[in-house]
XYZ file of C-alpha atoms in Angstrom:
761
model
C 61.030 -28.043 -129.906
C 57.555 -26.748 -130.673
C 57.974 -23.941 -128.148
C 61.447 -22.965 -129.446
C 60.204 -23.033 -133.039
C 57.256 -20.824 -132.130
C 59.427 -18.270 -130.301
C 61.928 -18.246 -133.183
C 59.140 -17.505 -135.646
C 57.812 -14.691 -133.398
C 61.274 -13.085 -133.070
C 61.771 -13.123 -136.812
C 58.367 -11.860 -137.893
C 57.047 -9.950 -134.916
C 53.737 -11.826 -135.434
C 52.115 -12.720 -132.113
C 49.192 -14.592 -133.604
C 51.101 -17.874 -133.567
C 51.791 -17.523 -129.876
C 48.233 -16.596 -129.119
C 46.742 -19.589 -130.941
C 49.404 -22.254 -130.587
C 48.662 -25.061 -128.147
C 51.494 -26.656 -126.146
C 52.813 -29.940 -127.471
C 55.443 -30.538 -124.803
C 55.405 -28.740 -121.460
C 58.892 -29.568 -120.290
C 60.645 -26.713 -122.071
C 61.712 -23.593 -120.240
C 62.051 -20.041 -121.404
C 65.168 -18.404 -119.980
C 67.694 -15.773 -120.861
C 71.458 -15.842 -120.594
C 71.945 -12.935 -118.190
C 71.021 -13.331 -114.496
C 67.849 -11.599 -113.349
C 66.099 -11.072 -110.064
C 62.745 -12.515 -109.112
C 60.129 -9.943 -108.252
C 57.574 -11.890 -106.294
C 57.443 -11.820 -102.539
C 57.825 -15.549 -102.192
C 59.363 -16.647 -105.455
C 62.454 -18.730 -105.622
C 65.172 -18.614 -108.238
C 62.933 -19.789 -111.089
C 59.214 -19.315 -110.888
C 57.286 -22.197 -112.381
C 53.986 -21.593 -114.059
C 51.203 -24.073 -114.379
C 52.296 -25.151 -117.859
C 55.706 -26.206 -116.645
C 57.708 -23.255 -117.860
C 59.896 -21.129 -115.641
C 60.678 -17.456 -115.772
C 63.071 -14.977 -114.291
C 62.189 -11.300 -114.352
C 64.490 -9.065 -116.315
C 64.786 -5.377 -115.508
C 62.752 -3.432 -118.056
C 64.472 -0.236 -119.073
C 67.929 -1.423 -120.027
C 71.176 -1.885 -118.146
C 74.622 -0.342 -117.993
C 75.952 3.041 -116.924
C 73.532 5.003 -119.121
C 70.531 3.135 -117.744
C 71.788 3.562 -114.173
C 72.111 7.306 -114.709
C 68.639 7.441 -116.198
C 67.254 5.489 -113.240
C 68.889 7.877 -110.783
C 67.485 10.843 -112.703
C 63.970 9.389 -112.565
C 64.290 8.831 -108.818
C 65.502 12.408 -108.325
C 62.504 13.698 -110.281
C 60.162 11.708 -108.029
C 61.961 13.007 -104.922
C 61.848 16.604 -106.133
C 58.173 16.547 -107.063
C 57.169 14.776 -103.862
C 58.993 17.144 -101.523
C 58.045 20.304 -103.420
C 54.317 19.501 -103.472
C 54.234 18.557 -99.774
C 56.318 21.439 -98.432
C 54.661 24.117 -100.577
C 52.731 26.645 -98.434
C 53.371 24.514 -95.342
C 52.624 27.415 -92.972
C 49.187 28.079 -94.497
C 46.687 28.452 -93.011
C 48.239 30.014 -89.880
C 45.608 28.549 -87.582
C 44.682 25.187 -86.076
C 43.205 22.767 -88.627
C 41.092 19.715 -87.844
C 42.889 17.222 -85.528
C 45.861 19.497 -85.027
C 43.882 20.541 -81.975
C 44.557 17.061 -80.534
C 47.973 16.041 -81.783
C 49.539 19.488 -81.577
C 48.314 19.703 -78.003
C 49.761 16.268 -77.259
C 53.098 17.363 -78.692
C 52.942 20.260 -76.222
C 52.278 17.805 -73.387
C 55.509 15.968 -74.209
C 57.475 19.217 -74.234
C 55.978 20.103 -70.829
C 56.215 16.482 -69.567
C 52.495 16.536 -68.683
C 50.644 13.221 -68.575
C 47.655 12.788 -70.915
C 45.534 9.999 -72.325
C 45.067 9.030 -75.974
C 43.610 5.952 -77.620
C 46.720 5.497 -79.802
C 50.228 4.319 -78.810
C 52.631 7.169 -78.105
C 55.305 7.133 -80.824
C 53.599 9.534 -83.250
C 52.892 12.141 -80.583
C 56.403 11.766 -79.170
C 57.895 12.482 -82.600
C 55.608 15.494 -83.068
C 56.686 16.829 -79.691
C 60.343 16.211 -80.525
C 59.964 17.993 -83.876
C 58.346 20.949 -82.148
C 61.055 21.103 -79.500
C 63.866 20.852 -82.081
C 62.292 23.596 -84.220
C 61.925 26.057 -81.366
C 58.306 25.530 -80.285
C 58.012 26.060 -76.505
C 54.856 24.019 -75.859
C 52.746 26.968 -74.663
C 50.097 27.171 -77.414
C 46.800 25.780 -75.980
C 45.379 24.128 -79.170
C 41.847 24.698 -77.860
C 39.830 24.430 -81.067
C 40.165 24.492 -84.880
C 40.491 28.013 -86.217
C 42.570 29.384 -83.330
C 45.390 31.586 -84.673
C 48.938 30.412 -84.019
C 50.170 34.034 -83.937
C 53.801 34.128 -82.727
C 54.029 30.413 -81.882
C 56.381 28.303 -83.978
C 54.093 25.639 -85.413
C 55.690 25.257 -88.865
C 58.382 22.865 -87.622
C 55.820 20.256 -86.573
C 53.935 20.628 -89.860
C 57.170 20.400 -91.837
C 58.175 17.229 -89.978
C 54.899 15.546 -90.909
C 55.199 16.829 -94.500
C 58.720 15.422 -94.851
C 57.550 11.982 -93.733
C 54.585 12.276 -96.105
C 56.983 13.178 -98.918
C 58.605 9.763 -98.612
C 55.371 7.927 -99.452
C 55.593 8.337 -103.266
C 59.332 7.578 -103.075
C 58.845 4.369 -101.106
C 55.970 3.354 -103.402
C 58.154 4.015 -106.460
C 60.963 1.819 -105.103
C 58.578 -0.926 -103.978
C 56.834 -1.210 -107.347
C 60.199 -1.065 -109.108
C 61.365 -4.085 -107.093
C 58.140 -6.004 -107.655
C 57.771 -5.326 -111.375
C 61.302 -4.423 -112.545
C 59.542 -1.724 -114.580
C 60.349 1.959 -114.286
C 57.110 2.763 -116.085
C 55.036 0.971 -113.439
C 57.028 2.700 -110.692
C 56.545 6.130 -112.305
C 52.804 5.577 -112.732
C 52.583 4.720 -109.026
C 54.625 7.751 -108.012
C 52.479 10.055 -110.163
C 49.280 8.690 -108.618
C 50.519 9.507 -105.114
C 52.341 12.770 -105.830
C 49.323 14.316 -107.538
C 46.652 12.889 -105.237
C 45.101 15.774 -103.336
C 44.119 13.500 -100.454
C 47.621 12.154 -99.859
C 48.960 15.693 -100.194
C 46.523 17.247 -97.716
C 46.902 14.601 -95.044
C 50.700 15.018 -95.171
C 50.736 18.773 -94.554
C 49.322 19.034 -91.037
C 50.213 18.035 -87.484
C 48.622 14.587 -87.635
C 49.503 10.972 -86.916
C 48.560 9.809 -90.411
C 51.724 10.805 -92.323
C 53.851 9.234 -89.575
C 51.832 6.006 -89.669
C 51.881 5.849 -93.480
C 55.645 6.454 -93.485
C 56.298 3.421 -91.275
C 53.813 1.231 -93.185
C 55.435 2.000 -96.537
C 58.944 1.688 -95.092
C 58.031 -1.744 -93.703
C 56.625 -2.890 -97.065
C 59.675 -1.633 -98.963
C 62.042 -3.291 -96.470
C 60.116 -6.560 -96.740
C 60.283 -6.531 -100.543
C 64.004 -5.671 -100.467
C 64.560 -8.496 -97.997
C 62.740 -10.909 -100.294
C 65.129 -9.926 -103.079
C 68.086 -10.966 -100.917
C 66.952 -14.555 -100.625
C 69.800 -15.832 -102.797
C 72.324 -14.193 -100.452
C 71.162 -15.318 -97.000
C 72.912 -14.047 -93.873
C 74.911 -11.423 -95.771
C 75.089 -7.851 -94.483
C 72.384 -6.631 -96.894
C 70.133 -9.580 -95.974
C 70.393 -8.699 -92.273
C 69.983 -4.978 -92.996
C 66.619 -5.348 -94.717
C 65.413 -7.916 -92.197
C 66.224 -5.589 -89.282
C 64.758 -2.555 -91.056
C 61.541 -4.486 -91.628
C 61.302 -5.206 -87.903
C 62.142 -1.609 -86.942
C 59.443 -0.213 -89.224
C 56.878 -2.718 -87.973
C 57.515 -1.475 -84.442
C 57.188 2.094 -85.716
C 53.843 1.434 -87.421
C 52.349 -0.247 -84.361
C 53.863 2.421 -82.111
C 51.876 5.128 -83.921
C 48.469 3.448 -84.259
C 47.066 -0.013 -83.644
C 46.173 -0.297 -87.351
C 49.895 -1.005 -87.726
C 48.816 -4.550 -86.878
C 47.587 -4.884 -90.471
C 51.057 -4.422 -91.995
C 52.426 -6.778 -89.326
C 49.917 -9.353 -90.565
C 51.012 -8.744 -94.166
C 54.677 -9.279 -93.283
C 53.724 -12.294 -91.202
C 51.900 -13.977 -94.081
C 54.816 -13.223 -96.391
C 57.206 -14.754 -93.851
C 55.096 -17.892 -93.499
C 55.157 -18.252 -97.289
C 58.918 -17.718 -97.283
C 59.531 -20.360 -94.591
C 57.283 -22.785 -96.475
C 59.372 -22.217 -99.612
C 62.560 -22.917 -97.648
C 61.101 -26.168 -96.334
C 60.607 -27.254 -99.931
C 64.241 -26.547 -100.848
C 65.899 -29.957 -100.537
C 69.326 -28.368 -100.886
C 68.901 -26.829 -97.426
C 69.578 -28.877 -94.322
C 67.216 -28.720 -91.364
C 69.939 -26.857 -89.458
C 70.002 -24.121 -92.117
C 66.213 -23.937 -92.121
C 66.302 -23.554 -88.329
C 68.797 -20.692 -88.714
C 66.476 -18.974 -91.178
C 63.551 -19.425 -88.809
C 65.408 -18.087 -85.770
C 66.726 -15.112 -87.733
C 63.181 -14.154 -88.650
C 61.981 -14.670 -85.078
C 64.670 -12.242 -83.950
C 64.182 -9.658 -86.705
C 60.394 -9.736 -87.058
C 59.174 -10.628 -83.547
C 61.703 -10.040 -80.768
C 63.260 -6.847 -82.147
C 59.912 -5.115 -82.918
C 58.541 -6.193 -79.531
C 61.601 -4.803 -77.738
C 61.375 -1.504 -79.625
C 57.630 -1.239 -79.020
C 58.054 -1.742 -75.275
C 60.948 0.749 -75.297
C 58.644 3.366 -76.833
C 56.320 3.027 -73.838
C 59.216 3.077 -71.391
C 60.319 6.437 -72.819
C 56.698 7.622 -72.799
C 56.305 6.892 -69.083
C 59.655 8.460 -68.190
C 58.982 11.673 -70.123
C 55.377 12.176 -68.975
C 55.978 12.216 -65.227
C 53.762 15.172 -64.231
C 50.094 15.070 -63.340
C 47.819 16.168 -66.175
C 44.450 15.714 -67.876
C 45.014 12.001 -68.424
C 45.188 11.048 -64.733
C 41.513 10.240 -64.303
C 41.533 7.577 -67.027
C 43.981 5.445 -65.068
C 43.933 3.605 -61.793
C 44.791 5.239 -58.505
C 47.971 3.175 -58.295
C 49.016 4.476 -61.702
C 48.312 8.070 -60.642
C 50.564 7.720 -57.605
C 53.544 7.825 -60.001
C 52.755 11.316 -61.286
C 54.348 14.420 -59.781
C 51.652 16.864 -58.702
C 48.940 14.240 -58.270
C 47.525 14.181 -54.738
C 48.545 10.520 -54.499
C 52.184 11.187 -55.394
C 54.472 10.648 -52.401
C 51.358 10.535 -50.192
C 50.934 8.233 -47.230
C 47.793 6.499 -45.947
C 46.725 3.231 -44.311
C 47.362 0.226 -46.535
C 44.171 -1.755 -45.746
C 40.574 -0.538 -45.629
C 39.091 -0.359 -42.109
C 35.773 0.460 -40.480
C 35.457 4.115 -39.492
C 37.656 5.233 -42.407
C 36.909 8.174 -44.688
C 37.446 7.144 -48.304
C 36.949 8.020 -51.950
C 35.808 5.270 -54.303
C 36.887 5.381 -57.974
C 35.269 3.423 -60.786
C 37.634 1.474 -63.038
C 35.984 2.119 -66.396
C 37.386 4.878 -68.605
C 35.997 8.166 -67.313
C 33.967 6.167 -64.785
C 34.479 8.847 -62.139
C 34.425 8.964 -58.356
C 31.368 7.860 -56.363
C 29.703 11.181 -55.551
C 26.610 12.657 -53.970
C 25.238 16.135 -53.214
C 22.162 17.740 -51.643
C 20.158 17.781 -54.880
C 17.306 15.286 -55.294
C 16.191 13.291 -58.316
C 13.414 15.244 -60.072
C 9.788 14.239 -60.136
C 9.207 11.214 -62.378
C 12.787 9.943 -62.171
C 12.569 7.032 -59.745
C 12.212 7.887 -56.075
C 12.616 11.566 -55.196
C 15.679 10.925 -53.044
C 19.203 12.345 -52.984
C 21.202 12.003 -56.196
C 24.200 9.654 -56.361
C 26.444 10.121 -59.388
C 30.019 9.604 -60.573
C 32.112 12.757 -60.807
C 35.294 12.997 -62.865
C 37.132 15.462 -60.631
C 38.457 15.588 -57.075
C 35.779 17.029 -54.782
C 34.764 17.100 -51.123
C 31.457 15.457 -52.074
C 33.382 12.356 -53.110
C 34.078 11.448 -49.443
C 32.319 8.489 -47.816
C 32.464 6.906 -44.340
C 32.720 3.124 -43.957
C 30.448 1.619 -41.278
C 29.519 -1.862 -40.174
C 25.961 -2.841 -40.977
C 25.011 -2.242 -37.300
C 27.265 0.847 -36.915
C 29.121 -0.789 -34.025
C 32.689 0.288 -34.762
C 35.455 -0.089 -32.245
C 35.696 3.105 -30.165
C 39.280 2.582 -29.028
C 42.392 0.833 -30.204
C 43.040 -0.387 -33.727
C 39.824 -0.556 -35.809
C 38.724 -3.743 -37.484
C 39.715 -4.192 -41.122
C 37.189 -4.697 -43.910
C 37.394 -8.110 -45.547
C 36.037 -9.880 -48.621
C 32.425 -10.852 -47.905
C 31.783 -8.209 -45.196
C 28.484 -6.326 -45.216
C 28.894 -2.557 -44.819
C 27.107 0.784 -45.001
C 28.608 3.702 -46.915
C 27.612 7.097 -45.464
C 28.093 10.242 -47.518
C 30.220 12.474 -45.304
C 28.771 15.839 -46.339
C 25.048 14.965 -46.285
C 25.119 11.929 -43.888
C 22.891 9.967 -46.300
C 23.549 6.257 -46.809
C 24.334 4.739 -50.204
C 21.013 3.135 -51.079
C 19.302 1.213 -53.873
C 15.821 -0.186 -54.542
C 13.683 -1.572 -57.351
C 12.951 1.781 -59.028
C 14.488 1.961 -62.511
C 17.640 3.998 -63.087
C 17.338 7.426 -64.785
C 18.976 6.488 -68.126
C 19.800 2.770 -68.043
C 16.262 1.511 -67.679
C 17.103 -2.144 -67.023
C 19.183 -1.147 -64.001
C 17.999 -0.002 -60.582
C 18.242 3.508 -59.162
C 20.977 4.389 -56.638
C 20.240 7.177 -54.150
C 21.249 8.690 -50.854
C 18.750 7.768 -48.118
C 18.312 8.207 -44.357
C 20.083 10.766 -42.242
C 22.557 10.776 -39.377
C 23.270 7.064 -39.733
C 19.619 6.002 -39.830
C 18.255 4.119 -42.818
C 16.909 0.699 -43.768
C 17.954 -2.695 -45.143
C 18.395 -1.234 -48.636
C 21.538 0.546 -47.376
C 23.523 -2.689 -46.969
C 26.272 -3.632 -49.435
C 28.503 -6.690 -49.483
C 32.180 -6.093 -50.266
C 33.669 -8.433 -52.867
C 37.360 -8.343 -53.775
C 37.657 -9.390 -57.430
C 39.608 -12.637 -57.578
C 39.634 -12.794 -53.772
C 38.451 -15.296 -51.177
C 36.445 -14.864 -47.977
C 38.529 -13.072 -45.403
C 40.904 -11.340 -47.838
C 41.739 -7.754 -46.896
C 40.904 -4.791 -49.139
C 44.112 -3.061 -50.261
C 43.988 0.651 -50.845
C 44.652 1.529 -54.518
C 45.432 -2.061 -55.514
C 42.296 -4.141 -54.865
C 39.486 -4.196 -57.417
C 36.267 -4.169 -55.391
C 32.603 -4.721 -56.189
C 29.670 -3.685 -53.985
C 26.752 -6.143 -54.104
C 23.419 -4.821 -52.881
C 22.072 -7.241 -50.285
C 18.354 -6.597 -50.829
C 18.168 -6.766 -54.637
C 21.320 -8.728 -55.572
C 22.475 -6.056 -58.012
C 25.980 -4.564 -58.208
C 27.048 -0.899 -57.975
C 27.720 0.303 -61.520
C 28.929 3.397 -63.417
C 27.146 3.426 -66.786
C 29.319 6.116 -68.387
C 26.158 7.947 -69.523
C 25.902 11.672 -68.903
C 22.926 12.834 -66.855
C 20.814 15.819 -67.987
C 21.081 19.302 -66.530
C 19.225 18.257 -63.375
C 22.093 15.848 -62.675
C 24.703 18.543 -63.349
C 25.829 16.532 -66.402
C 27.647 14.100 -64.163
C 27.878 10.360 -64.850
C 24.976 8.044 -64.046
C 25.472 5.526 -61.227
C 23.130 2.523 -61.181
C 22.757 -0.877 -59.563
C 23.093 -3.495 -62.275
C 21.282 -6.836 -62.051
C 23.876 -8.260 -64.457
C 26.648 -9.588 -62.239
C 29.348 -10.186 -64.839
C 32.612 -8.520 -63.785
C 33.295 -5.476 -65.933
C 35.289 -2.275 -65.315
C 31.951 -0.483 -64.917
C 31.129 -2.573 -61.854
C 34.638 -2.548 -60.385
C 35.908 0.123 -57.991
C 38.998 0.822 -55.969
C 39.671 2.747 -52.784
C 41.732 5.808 -53.653
C 41.880 8.220 -50.694
C 41.888 6.572 -47.266
C 41.877 8.537 -44.004
C 41.906 6.796 -40.615
C 43.971 8.340 -37.799
C 43.820 5.098 -35.818
C 45.826 3.210 -38.443
C 49.517 3.567 -39.309
C 50.219 5.181 -42.675
C 52.519 3.745 -45.296
C 54.115 5.587 -48.176
C 52.252 5.029 -51.414
C 55.600 4.625 -53.118
C 55.471 1.085 -51.744
C 52.253 0.541 -53.698
C 53.462 2.007 -56.981
C 52.914 -0.453 -59.849
C 55.947 -1.775 -61.693
C 56.590 -1.174 -65.393
C 54.832 -4.260 -66.757
C 51.702 -3.424 -64.740
C 51.454 0.125 -66.075
C 52.262 -1.136 -69.586
C 49.381 -3.612 -69.393
C 47.032 -1.041 -67.853
C 47.808 1.547 -70.513
C 46.970 -0.952 -73.263
C 43.710 -1.966 -71.614
C 42.727 1.698 -71.300
C 43.703 2.434 -74.929
C 41.779 -0.545 -76.306
C 38.664 0.327 -74.296
C 38.975 3.938 -75.392
C 39.301 2.938 -79.044
C 36.258 0.694 -78.953
C 34.237 3.345 -77.157
C 34.982 6.257 -79.502
C 31.867 8.220 -80.410
C 31.539 11.042 -82.964
C 31.758 14.603 -81.705
C 29.024 17.151 -82.349
C 28.671 18.034 -86.043
C 31.538 15.685 -86.913
C 31.465 13.981 -90.294
C 31.832 10.201 -89.963
C 31.745 7.701 -92.801
C 31.360 4.041 -93.664
C 33.937 1.761 -95.293
C 32.003 1.457 -98.551
C 32.238 5.248 -98.936
C 36.021 5.264 -99.084
C 37.072 3.626 -102.389
C 34.484 5.629 -104.329
C 35.608 8.904 -102.705
C 32.046 9.471 -101.546
C 32.765 11.996 -98.831
C 35.729 14.011 -97.610
C 36.628 15.831 -94.397
C 36.587 19.565 -93.755
C 40.018 20.541 -92.437
C 39.497 24.282 -92.260
C 36.829 26.885 -92.965
C 33.144 26.767 -93.778
C 31.983 30.012 -95.388
C 33.293 32.181 -98.204
C 35.228 34.505 -95.889
C 37.343 31.729 -94.349
C 40.443 29.919 -95.589
C 39.058 26.554 -96.645
C 40.919 23.235 -96.858
C 39.039 20.039 -97.682
C 40.467 16.524 -97.435
C 39.330 14.700 -100.574
C 41.261 12.349 -102.802
C 41.785 13.376 -106.414
C 38.602 11.768 -107.799
C 40.210 10.881 -111.132
C 42.998 8.995 -109.360
C 40.748 7.300 -106.804
C 38.258 6.150 -109.428
C 41.153 4.988 -111.606
C 42.390 2.927 -108.658
C 38.950 1.410 -108.221
C 38.698 0.528 -111.923
C 42.208 -0.937 -111.860
C 41.240 -3.306 -109.039
C 38.608 -4.837 -111.295
C 40.923 -4.765 -114.294
C 43.652 -6.519 -112.313
C 41.334 -9.370 -111.339
C 40.203 -9.814 -114.957
C 43.797 -9.870 -116.231
C 44.883 -12.435 -113.632
C 41.910 -14.656 -114.431
C 42.586 -14.450 -118.183
C 46.297 -15.254 -117.743
C 45.556 -18.124 -115.362
C 42.923 -19.659 -117.636
C 45.242 -19.369 -120.642
C 48.043 -21.175 -118.813
C 45.667 -23.782 -117.418
C 44.352 -24.494 -120.901
C 47.873 -25.079 -122.137
C 48.573 -21.953 -124.161
C 52.269 -21.203 -124.472
C 53.330 -17.693 -123.535
C 56.496 -15.988 -124.690
C 59.092 -14.648 -122.234
C 57.498 -11.217 -122.067
C 54.031 -12.559 -121.354
C 55.415 -14.983 -118.763
C 57.103 -12.104 -116.966
C 53.878 -10.110 -117.008
C 51.921 -13.058 -115.633
C 54.514 -13.455 -112.897
C 54.383 -9.750 -111.976
C 50.583 -9.772 -111.829
C 50.355 -12.888 -109.688
C 53.325 -12.372 -107.370
C 53.884 -8.640 -107.110
C 50.278 -7.679 -107.794
C 49.039 -10.418 -105.488
C 51.129 -9.037 -102.620
C 49.729 -5.540 -103.203
C 46.153 -6.821 -103.456
C 46.635 -8.681 -100.172
C 47.971 -5.473 -98.606
C 44.900 -3.561 -99.791
C 42.522 -6.195 -98.427
C 44.263 -6.385 -95.039
C 44.195 -2.607 -94.632
C 40.578 -2.196 -95.770
C 38.377 -5.225 -95.059
C 38.823 -5.231 -91.228
C 37.036 -1.888 -90.936
C 33.773 -3.593 -91.878
C 33.970 -5.544 -88.604
C 34.769 -2.582 -86.331
C 32.148 -1.177 -84.005
C 33.974 2.089 -83.297
C 33.343 5.357 -85.142
C 35.104 5.491 -88.531
C 36.446 8.351 -90.618
C 37.444 8.901 -94.229
C 41.165 9.132 -93.430
C 41.198 5.514 -92.216
C 41.326 4.424 -95.876
C 44.682 6.020 -96.715
C 46.885 2.998 -95.839
C 44.755 0.859 -98.178
C 44.852 3.615 -100.786
C 48.662 3.337 -100.933
C 48.428 -0.346 -101.837
C 45.646 0.350 -104.326
C 47.800 2.974 -106.084
C 50.780 0.625 -106.284
C 48.546 -2.082 -107.728
C 47.239 0.421 -110.297
C 50.822 1.181 -111.356
C 51.539 -2.515 -111.935
C 48.212 -3.163 -113.678
C 48.310 -0.219 -116.081
C 51.927 -0.919 -116.996
C 51.225 -4.561 -117.860
C 48.116 -3.537 -119.789
C 50.004 -0.975 -121.885
C 52.935 -3.344 -122.407
C 50.570 -5.797 -124.091
C 49.245 -3.476 -126.778
C 51.076 -5.708 -129.275
C 48.262 -8.216 -128.752
C 45.993 -5.719 -130.518
C 48.286 -4.058 -133.071
C 51.521 -4.876 -134.831
C 54.662 -2.789 -134.333
C 55.157 0.101 -134.672
C 51.463 0.828 -134.114
C 51.436 -1.077 -130.816
C 54.345 1.036 -129.611
C 52.520 4.224 -130.589
C 49.410 3.020 -128.742
C 51.478 2.243 -125.649
C 53.146 5.668 -125.643
C 49.808 7.330 -126.354
C 48.217 5.575 -123.406
C 51.049 6.699 -121.133
C 50.701 10.297 -122.318
C 46.928 10.254 -121.816
C 47.440 8.909 -118.294
C 49.993 11.588 -117.442
C 47.893 14.408 -118.873
C 44.780 13.173 -117.050
C 46.562 12.993 -113.692
C 48.248 16.384 -114.090
C 45.114 18.166 -115.299
C 42.946 16.673 -112.550
C 45.537 17.823 -110.003
C 45.424 21.304 -111.519
C 41.626 21.321 -111.153
C 41.450 20.020 -107.583
C 44.650 21.397 -106.020
C 42.802 24.279 -104.276
C 41.276 21.662 -101.976
C 44.777 20.941 -100.631
C 46.502 24.296 -100.760
C 43.463 26.228 -99.571
C 41.011 28.676 -101.102
C 38.931 31.663 -100.166
C 36.022 33.380 -101.834
C 32.836 31.879 -103.290
C 31.838 28.315 -102.524
C 31.738 25.633 -105.238
C 28.071 26.190 -106.090
C 28.522 29.958 -106.389
C 29.731 31.857 -109.485
C 33.376 32.833 -109.497
C 34.494 29.926 -107.318
C 37.805 28.182 -107.985
C 35.855 24.917 -107.759
C 32.969 25.858 -110.064
C 31.654 22.760 -111.845
C 33.884 20.417 -109.868
C 31.423 19.304 -107.214
C 30.761 16.070 -109.053
C 29.068 14.407 -106.072
C 26.456 16.022 -103.848
C 28.138 14.502 -100.786
C 31.257 16.627 -101.295
C 31.128 19.663 -99.028
C 33.505 22.197 -100.519
């Protein structure tokens, strides 16, 4: 009765002081309303119980009925109109290649031409770019050599427009997500404004890049998950299944564009675990019903995304069936699939034999073919003997002859086959030098030994002997051409033949260093396979027999992508960054132009919005702590304050978790990092800002009595809107492009706006 009496007094007088100071006498009461409402939290049930025993259901803020529905539709249409108009404005400018368009535009061309290539990301984003180009009339002939190249008559606008359309959905999806989580149109509009008028989100959506495609699928997955959570009181209905399936489809899409899609998969996974745990606590559900819920989620969130993800690669392999620049990154067996590759439809002996002429390919990414030439190592670089390197291209100097250690090959009949454990000599066919190693240090990898060509016309010494080891094999196993992974152990020193991946100086023709490593752990750098195999005394078999099946090439492509990702290094003059730079907007990326005569575009988030997001993160944590302490200490909150507490903890908690999952992992990554990696986290940060600012402004009545509290609330909203719009007006040239004086020069459009020295516009 104490709670009801307190609420009655507040309704009559509008005085909140009683509620703020009144301690709970009995905690069994509940605050409810007569009309049904929907819970907003990601894992809330019908009623959400707070720590003081009360329960709350969220009511839609903004009214109900036909008039409210029309107003809601109008607000959504405004968001849609502003989002699409800002993203599609000046989409064809500048008419030249900008930043990573040189990569992803080129890859779109490869799909149109069906030419195989290698990239560190899964294929869906590039496939969609290629499809957009094809559907819009682009013929795939523009070379995309370097940033700044003019597009001239080539139809590039269709690919840019496709990316811009997907980027236009980001504010819309964020608006709908926050609306579901908070039941507040004000919070949703704040979120939409933050994203629509953010110069960073705008810029990254307007070019031929993977980022807008990735962000589209991430936001679509989050929205579908939240919508699915809202269907929990109608399980197994058509709408329940729809949002479950859409969540799975968008998860597959996110992972199919970039591996960072794993972060949103983790977010959905944690939400699902929480949901299943809630179902286990519902004693009205039988174990059979709980099992049905579990299996439905296994189908929708695991099996369906996995099937779609694998299907993406199946299409990728079918479309890219011609030899191209990506061949050398993959195994010889993989290359035998590609039309135009010298291994395609070729025939050669199946097993390695003495007397054969072979090429030997390293299995690391860009490890190259074992290679030698007449040039010697220079003075001061180990022994002044013939260079042995790894070369990335097909070449006559890649050919080697396989001999027994005593050179006594069979002169007639079928030659003996090479087996696991055999000791051999490898003679360079062109120069007749033997593959050789000794205790001199390698040119670049100083803890390894030098590899050279030594002797002539089959003469040499004991340092020319190498033991063949088939990885995973046993003594006596045969060496299969293309398929066997082989290591060559040097008999005299015990080291293993190794491609370091390091580029030699000019004296080594900038080829890849080959060493003999004393570290015997099996790695791709120390593993080789026999690619070309010529021996007229052996019967040939068609390499089509040796072609790998789909699961093998799927596994190989993922191994190559993961190694490529972890080995990414910055290009010359490329601006990298660190994770702590990102939330403070410390440094942007130059998309186009450098000097005052060029068309300049600079990727930088609207600093007002990004710093507002950063401040709101701290504000959110303070508000949650204050609300939690108040409830723990037994203060009674009215219905409005209970709803706000629920929104902050449930909806805001989900968004905070999303921000953490999409940001914190970058601190553990060893690969090169860039500013644009923060944009998925920035979406969650902006949505959390919308929720936080709305709750803050809704509670102005804790400071002032009506109508002054209402005036303060509306004033705060107007100040926010003016600040966002004016900051966009100031910084929009960064997105839409500018020419003329630089920021530090008089007459520049950005005069006085270079607020941080690290900004480079």
